[in-house]
Coordinates of C-alpha atoms in Angstrom, one line a residue:
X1 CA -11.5 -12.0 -45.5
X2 CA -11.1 -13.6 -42.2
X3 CA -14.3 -13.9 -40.1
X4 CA -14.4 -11.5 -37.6
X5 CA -15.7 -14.2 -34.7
X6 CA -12.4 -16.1 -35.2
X7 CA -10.2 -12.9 -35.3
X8 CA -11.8 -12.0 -32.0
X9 CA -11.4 -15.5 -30.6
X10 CA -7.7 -15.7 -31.7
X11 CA -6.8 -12.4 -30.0
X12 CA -8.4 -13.5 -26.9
X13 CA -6.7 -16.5 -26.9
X14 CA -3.2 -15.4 -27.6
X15 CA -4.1 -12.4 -24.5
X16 CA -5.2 -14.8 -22.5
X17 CA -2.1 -17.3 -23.3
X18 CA 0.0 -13.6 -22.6
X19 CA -1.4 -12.9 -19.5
X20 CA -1.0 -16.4 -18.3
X21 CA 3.2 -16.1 -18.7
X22 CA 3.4 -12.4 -17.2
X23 CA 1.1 -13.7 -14.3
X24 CA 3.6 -16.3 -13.5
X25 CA 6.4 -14.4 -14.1
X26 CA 5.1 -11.6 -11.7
X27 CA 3.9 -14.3 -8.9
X28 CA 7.3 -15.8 -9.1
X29 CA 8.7 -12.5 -8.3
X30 CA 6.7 -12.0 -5.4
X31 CA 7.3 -15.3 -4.0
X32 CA 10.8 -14.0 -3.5
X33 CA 9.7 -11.3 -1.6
X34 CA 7.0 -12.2 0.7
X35 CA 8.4 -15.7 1.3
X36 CA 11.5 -14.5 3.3
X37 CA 10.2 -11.0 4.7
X38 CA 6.7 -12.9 6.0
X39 CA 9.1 -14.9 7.6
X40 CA 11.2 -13.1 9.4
X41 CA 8.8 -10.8 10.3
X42 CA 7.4 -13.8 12.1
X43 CA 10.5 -14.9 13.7
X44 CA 11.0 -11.2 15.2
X45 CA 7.2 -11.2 16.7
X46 CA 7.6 -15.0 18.0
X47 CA 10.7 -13.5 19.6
X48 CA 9.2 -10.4 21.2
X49 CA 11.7 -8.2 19.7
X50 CA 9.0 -6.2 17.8
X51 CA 7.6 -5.4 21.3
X52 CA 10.6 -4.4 22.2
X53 CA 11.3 -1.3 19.8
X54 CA 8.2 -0.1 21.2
X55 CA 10.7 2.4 22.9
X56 CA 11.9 4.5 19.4
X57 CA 8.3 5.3 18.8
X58 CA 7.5 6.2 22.5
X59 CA 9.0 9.5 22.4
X60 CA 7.1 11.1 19.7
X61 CA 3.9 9.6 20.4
X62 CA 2.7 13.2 22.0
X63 CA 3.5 15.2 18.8
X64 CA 0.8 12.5 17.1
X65 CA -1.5 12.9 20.0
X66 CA -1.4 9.4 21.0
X67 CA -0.6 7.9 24.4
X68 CA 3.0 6.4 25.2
X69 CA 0.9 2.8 24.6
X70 CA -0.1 3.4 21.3
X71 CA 3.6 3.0 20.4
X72 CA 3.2 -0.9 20.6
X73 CA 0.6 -1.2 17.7
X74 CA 1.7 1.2 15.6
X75 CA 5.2 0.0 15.6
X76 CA 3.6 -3.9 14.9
X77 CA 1.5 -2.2 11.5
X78 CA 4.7 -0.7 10.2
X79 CA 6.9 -3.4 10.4
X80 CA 4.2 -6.6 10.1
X81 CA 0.7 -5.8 9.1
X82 CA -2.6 -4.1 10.0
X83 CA -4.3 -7.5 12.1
X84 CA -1.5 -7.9 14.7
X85 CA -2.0 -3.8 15.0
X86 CA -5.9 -4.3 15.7
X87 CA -5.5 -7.0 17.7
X88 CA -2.6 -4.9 20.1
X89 CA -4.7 -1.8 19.6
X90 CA -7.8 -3.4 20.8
X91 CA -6.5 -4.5 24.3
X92 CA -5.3 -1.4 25.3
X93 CA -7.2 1.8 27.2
X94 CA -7.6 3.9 24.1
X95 CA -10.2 5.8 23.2
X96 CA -12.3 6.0 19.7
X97 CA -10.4 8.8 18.3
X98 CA -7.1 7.3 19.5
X99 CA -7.8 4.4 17.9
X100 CA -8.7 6.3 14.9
X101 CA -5.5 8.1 14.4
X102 CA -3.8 4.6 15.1
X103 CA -6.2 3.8 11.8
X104 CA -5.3 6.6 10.0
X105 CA -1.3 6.0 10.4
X106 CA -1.2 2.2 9.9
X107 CA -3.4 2.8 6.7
X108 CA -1.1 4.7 4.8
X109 CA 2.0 3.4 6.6
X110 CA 2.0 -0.2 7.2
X111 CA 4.0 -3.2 6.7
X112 CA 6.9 -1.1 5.4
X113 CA 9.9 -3.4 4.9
X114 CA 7.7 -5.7 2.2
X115 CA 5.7 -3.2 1.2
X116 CA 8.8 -1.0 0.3
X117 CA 10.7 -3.9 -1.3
X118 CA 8.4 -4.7 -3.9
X119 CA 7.7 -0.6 -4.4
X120 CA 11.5 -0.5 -4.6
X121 CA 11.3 -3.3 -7.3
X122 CA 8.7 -1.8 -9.2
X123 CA 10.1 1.7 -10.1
X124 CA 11.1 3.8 -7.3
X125 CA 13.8 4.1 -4.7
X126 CA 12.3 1.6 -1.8
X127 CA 13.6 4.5 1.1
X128 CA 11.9 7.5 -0.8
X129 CA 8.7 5.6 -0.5
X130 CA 8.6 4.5 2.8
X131 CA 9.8 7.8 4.1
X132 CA 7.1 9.5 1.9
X133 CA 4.8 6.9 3.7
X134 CA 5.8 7.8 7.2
X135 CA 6.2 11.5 6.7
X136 CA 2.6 12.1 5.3
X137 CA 1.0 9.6 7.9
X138 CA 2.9 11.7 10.4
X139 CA 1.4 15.2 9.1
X140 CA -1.8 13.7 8.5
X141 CA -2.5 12.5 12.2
X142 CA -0.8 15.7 13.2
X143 CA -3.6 17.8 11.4
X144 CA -6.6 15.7 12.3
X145 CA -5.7 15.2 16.3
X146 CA -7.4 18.2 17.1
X147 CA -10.3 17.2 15.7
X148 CA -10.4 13.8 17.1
X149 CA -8.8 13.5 20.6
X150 CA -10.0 15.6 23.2
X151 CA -8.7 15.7 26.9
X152 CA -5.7 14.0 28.3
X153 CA -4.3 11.0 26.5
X154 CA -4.2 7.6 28.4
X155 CA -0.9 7.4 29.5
X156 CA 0.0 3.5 30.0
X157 CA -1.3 0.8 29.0
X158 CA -2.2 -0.8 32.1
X159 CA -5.2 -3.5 31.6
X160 CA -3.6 -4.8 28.7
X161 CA -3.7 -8.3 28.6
X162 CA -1.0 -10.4 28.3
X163 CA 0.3 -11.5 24.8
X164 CA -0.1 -15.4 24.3
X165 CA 3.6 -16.4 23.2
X166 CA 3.4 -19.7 21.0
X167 CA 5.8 -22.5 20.9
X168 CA 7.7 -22.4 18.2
X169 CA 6.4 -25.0 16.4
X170 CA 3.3 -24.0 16.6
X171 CA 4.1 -20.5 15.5
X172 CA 5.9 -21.7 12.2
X173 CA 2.8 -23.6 11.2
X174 CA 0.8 -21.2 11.8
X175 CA 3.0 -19.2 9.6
X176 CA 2.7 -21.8 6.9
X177 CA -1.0 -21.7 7.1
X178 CA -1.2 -18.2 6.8
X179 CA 1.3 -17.4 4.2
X180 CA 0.1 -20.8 2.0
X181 CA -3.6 -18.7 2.1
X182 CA -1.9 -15.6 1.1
X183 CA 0.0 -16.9 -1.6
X184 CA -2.7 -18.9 -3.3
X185 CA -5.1 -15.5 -3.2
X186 CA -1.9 -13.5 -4.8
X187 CA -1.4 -16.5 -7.3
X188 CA -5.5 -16.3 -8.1
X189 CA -5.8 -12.1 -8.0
X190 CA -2.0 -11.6 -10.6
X191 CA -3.1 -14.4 -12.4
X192 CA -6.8 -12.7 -13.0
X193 CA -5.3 -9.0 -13.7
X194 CA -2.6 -10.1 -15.8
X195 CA -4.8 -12.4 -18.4
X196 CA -7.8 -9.6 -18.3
X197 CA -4.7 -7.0 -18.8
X198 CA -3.3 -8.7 -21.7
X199 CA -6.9 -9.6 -23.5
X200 CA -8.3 -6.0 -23.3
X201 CA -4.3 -5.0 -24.9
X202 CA -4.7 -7.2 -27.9
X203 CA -8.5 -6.5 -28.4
X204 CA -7.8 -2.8 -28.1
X205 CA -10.1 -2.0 -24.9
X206 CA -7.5 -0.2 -22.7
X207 CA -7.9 3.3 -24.4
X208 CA -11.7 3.4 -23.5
X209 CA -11.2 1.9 -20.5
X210 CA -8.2 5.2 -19.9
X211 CA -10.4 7.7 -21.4
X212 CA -13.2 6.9 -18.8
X213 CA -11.0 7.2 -15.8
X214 CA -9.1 10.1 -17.2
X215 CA -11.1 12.8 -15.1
X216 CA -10.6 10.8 -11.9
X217 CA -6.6 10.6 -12.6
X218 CA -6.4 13.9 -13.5
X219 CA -8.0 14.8 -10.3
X220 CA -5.3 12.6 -8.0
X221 CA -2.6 14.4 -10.2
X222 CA -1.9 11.2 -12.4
X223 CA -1.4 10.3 -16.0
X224 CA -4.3 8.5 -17.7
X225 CA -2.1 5.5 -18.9
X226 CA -1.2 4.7 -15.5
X227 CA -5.1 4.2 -14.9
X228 CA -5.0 0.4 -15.0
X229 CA -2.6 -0.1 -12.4
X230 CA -3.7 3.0 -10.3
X231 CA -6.8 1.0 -9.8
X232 CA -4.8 -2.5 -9.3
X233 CA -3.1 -0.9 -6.2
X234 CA -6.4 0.7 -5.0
X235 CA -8.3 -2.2 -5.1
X236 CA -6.2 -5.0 -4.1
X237 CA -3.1 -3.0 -2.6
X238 CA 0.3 -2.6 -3.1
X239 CA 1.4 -6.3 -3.2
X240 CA -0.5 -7.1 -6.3
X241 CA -0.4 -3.7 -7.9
X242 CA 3.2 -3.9 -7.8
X243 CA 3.9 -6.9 -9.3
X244 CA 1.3 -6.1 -12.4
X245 CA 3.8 -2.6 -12.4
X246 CA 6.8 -4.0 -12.8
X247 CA 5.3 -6.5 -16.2
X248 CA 4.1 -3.1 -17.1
X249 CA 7.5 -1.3 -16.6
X250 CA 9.2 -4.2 -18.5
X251 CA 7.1 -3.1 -21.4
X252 CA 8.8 0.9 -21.1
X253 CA 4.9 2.1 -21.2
X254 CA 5.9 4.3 -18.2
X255 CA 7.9 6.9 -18.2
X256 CA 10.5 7.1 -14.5
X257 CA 8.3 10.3 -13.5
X258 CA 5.2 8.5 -14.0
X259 CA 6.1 5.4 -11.9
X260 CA 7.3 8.1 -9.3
X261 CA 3.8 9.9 -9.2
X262 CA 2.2 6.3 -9.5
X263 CA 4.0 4.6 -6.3
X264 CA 3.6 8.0 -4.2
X265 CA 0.0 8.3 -4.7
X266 CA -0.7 4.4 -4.2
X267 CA 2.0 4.3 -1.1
X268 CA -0.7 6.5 0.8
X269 CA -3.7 5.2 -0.5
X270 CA -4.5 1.7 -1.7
X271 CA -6.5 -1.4 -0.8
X272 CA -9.1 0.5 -0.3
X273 CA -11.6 -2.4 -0.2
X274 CA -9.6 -4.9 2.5
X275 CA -8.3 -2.8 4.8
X276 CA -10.4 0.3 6.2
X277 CA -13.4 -2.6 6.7
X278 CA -10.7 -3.7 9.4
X279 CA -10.9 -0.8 11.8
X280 CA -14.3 0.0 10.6
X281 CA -15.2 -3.9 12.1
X282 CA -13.9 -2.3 16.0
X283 CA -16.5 0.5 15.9
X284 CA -14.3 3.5 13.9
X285 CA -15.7 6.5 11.8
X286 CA -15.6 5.3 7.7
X287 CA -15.0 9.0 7.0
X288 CA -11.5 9.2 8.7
X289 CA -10.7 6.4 7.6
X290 CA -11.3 7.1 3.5
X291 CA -10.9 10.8 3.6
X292 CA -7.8 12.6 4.6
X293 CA -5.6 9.9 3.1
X294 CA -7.4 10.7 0.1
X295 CA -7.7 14.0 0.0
X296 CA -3.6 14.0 1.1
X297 CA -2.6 11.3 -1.4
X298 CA -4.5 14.6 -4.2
X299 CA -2.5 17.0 -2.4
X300 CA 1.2 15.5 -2.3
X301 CA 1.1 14.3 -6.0
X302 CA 0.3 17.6 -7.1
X303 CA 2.4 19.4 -5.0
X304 CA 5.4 17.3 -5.9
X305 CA 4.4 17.3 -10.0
X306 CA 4.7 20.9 -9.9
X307 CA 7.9 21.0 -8.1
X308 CA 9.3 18.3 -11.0
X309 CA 7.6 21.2 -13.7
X310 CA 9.6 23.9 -11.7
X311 CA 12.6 22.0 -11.8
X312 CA 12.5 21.1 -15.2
X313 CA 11.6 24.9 -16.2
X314 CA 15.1 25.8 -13.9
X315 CA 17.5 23.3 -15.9
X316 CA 15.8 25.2 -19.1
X317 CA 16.9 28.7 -17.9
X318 CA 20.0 27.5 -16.9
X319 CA 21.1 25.7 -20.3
X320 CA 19.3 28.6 -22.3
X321 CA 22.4 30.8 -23.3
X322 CA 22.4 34.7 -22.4

């Protein structure tokens, strides 16, 4: 009989040798997404046209309670990425609970085009989740304005200061900087996941590890065996969880309806640890910042499970002869 310490060391070893291949193969894949997208998002805020659009968003600033100004940041956080929203938002006359809808939007709908590429990559239609994104960011600040703006809303943003426009070269290698950073943190974080993802597979850990966050899924409206990468996403964010999803939806663990549930819950709420601590850092309210994206992130998934049961129970009826 073969000695248990070397059965255990050769299934960590051959995990650990697994998770090494998938966590190549999935940076790989996200190389040739954030690569081109981080840079052309650069190019187009190097060339002021992301200033610009500020214009479509102007118009239905009032319905979100915001100011005409607050068009500018938000519009940065949905096309780039939460910092260059803070650091716009920050510079214009806008009040804490302004600010804090601005935070509540750009939380559960930023930096759509990548974000939406590797969701559309990774098991859902890319403009299903980015309108899902918008539209319950929308309804959220909608609801909690009341609650959080009170008087008139600024109305320009005069005082703002001017935005420092870098030469080109010097904006590309900043870009380079930045993006070499980024890439070695997502090379160090799939890398991690993906070898700890593969060892607790082949020593069997994963169904205690579901089991103990089955109440908590049940309770957002998910299945338990999407635990794992529910808590990926939430943790680290979209990026990361994404590419750990699609390794996992190679492996046809997932069923199409529980990727769907999956990428709608974590479109609204993930990296929970990075990115609140951001608008928290200016002086904003935790609570509004955590809780109605979560509680809305509960309320959509089961809303929109039950409307998949109903549908499923109407394609019955129909089929079911008279």
């Amino acid at each position: 009989m073969e000695d248990p310490e070397i059965q255990y060391g050769a299934l960590v070893k051959t995990g650990l040798k697994m998770g090494v291949r998938k966590g190549w193969s999935g940076f790989v894949w996200m190389m040739k997404i954030v690569l081109p997208i981080s840079l052309l998002t650069a190019l187009l805020d190097w060339s002021g046209w992301i200033g610009r659009l500020d214009f479509l968003l102007t118009p239905v600033m009032g319905f979100l309670h915001l100011p005409p100004a607050a068009a500018l940041p938000l519009l940065i956080g949905m096309l780039a990425n939460i910092y260059g929203a803070i650091a716009a938002m920050v510079v214009l006359p806008l009040n804490e609970g302004q600010m804090t809808l601005i935070g509540i939007f750009l939380l559960m709908a930023h930096n759509l085009i990548q974000e939406g590429i590797i969701q559309g990559k990774s098991g859902i239609n890319p403009v299903k989740a980015t309108l899902f994104r918008i539209i319950t960011a929308s309804v959220t600040v909608m609801i909690v304005g009341p609650w959080l703006v009170s008087g008139p809303a600024a109305t320009a943003a005069a005082g703002a200061l001017p935005p420092i426009h870098l030469p080109f070269a010097d904006m590309l290698w900043h870009w380079l900087q930045t993006t070499a950073i980024l890439c070695f943190k997502i090379f160090l974080i799939i890398m991690f996941i993906m070898t700890l993802l593969e060892t607790m597979k082949f020593l069997d850990w994963i169904n205690y590890i579901v089991r103990f966050f089955s109440p908590l899924l049940k309770l957002m409206g998910l299945d338990a065996k999407v635990g794992l990468l529910w808590m990926t996403a939430i943790i680290f964010g979209l990026a990361y969880g994404g590419a750990v999803i699609v390794e996992e939806a190679k492996a046809e663990h997932l069923s199409k309806e529980d990727l769907e549930m999956l990428h709608l819950s974590i479109g609204i709420n993930h990296s929970m640890v990075e990115d609140p601590p951001l608008f928290i850092s200016v002086g904003l309210n935790a609570f509004w910042l955590y809780i109605p994206r979560i509680v809305v992130a509960v309320i959509t998934v089961h809303l929109i499970r039950l409307w998949y049961r109903f549908r499923r129970y109407r394609s019955k009826s129909i089929k079911k002869p008279l």
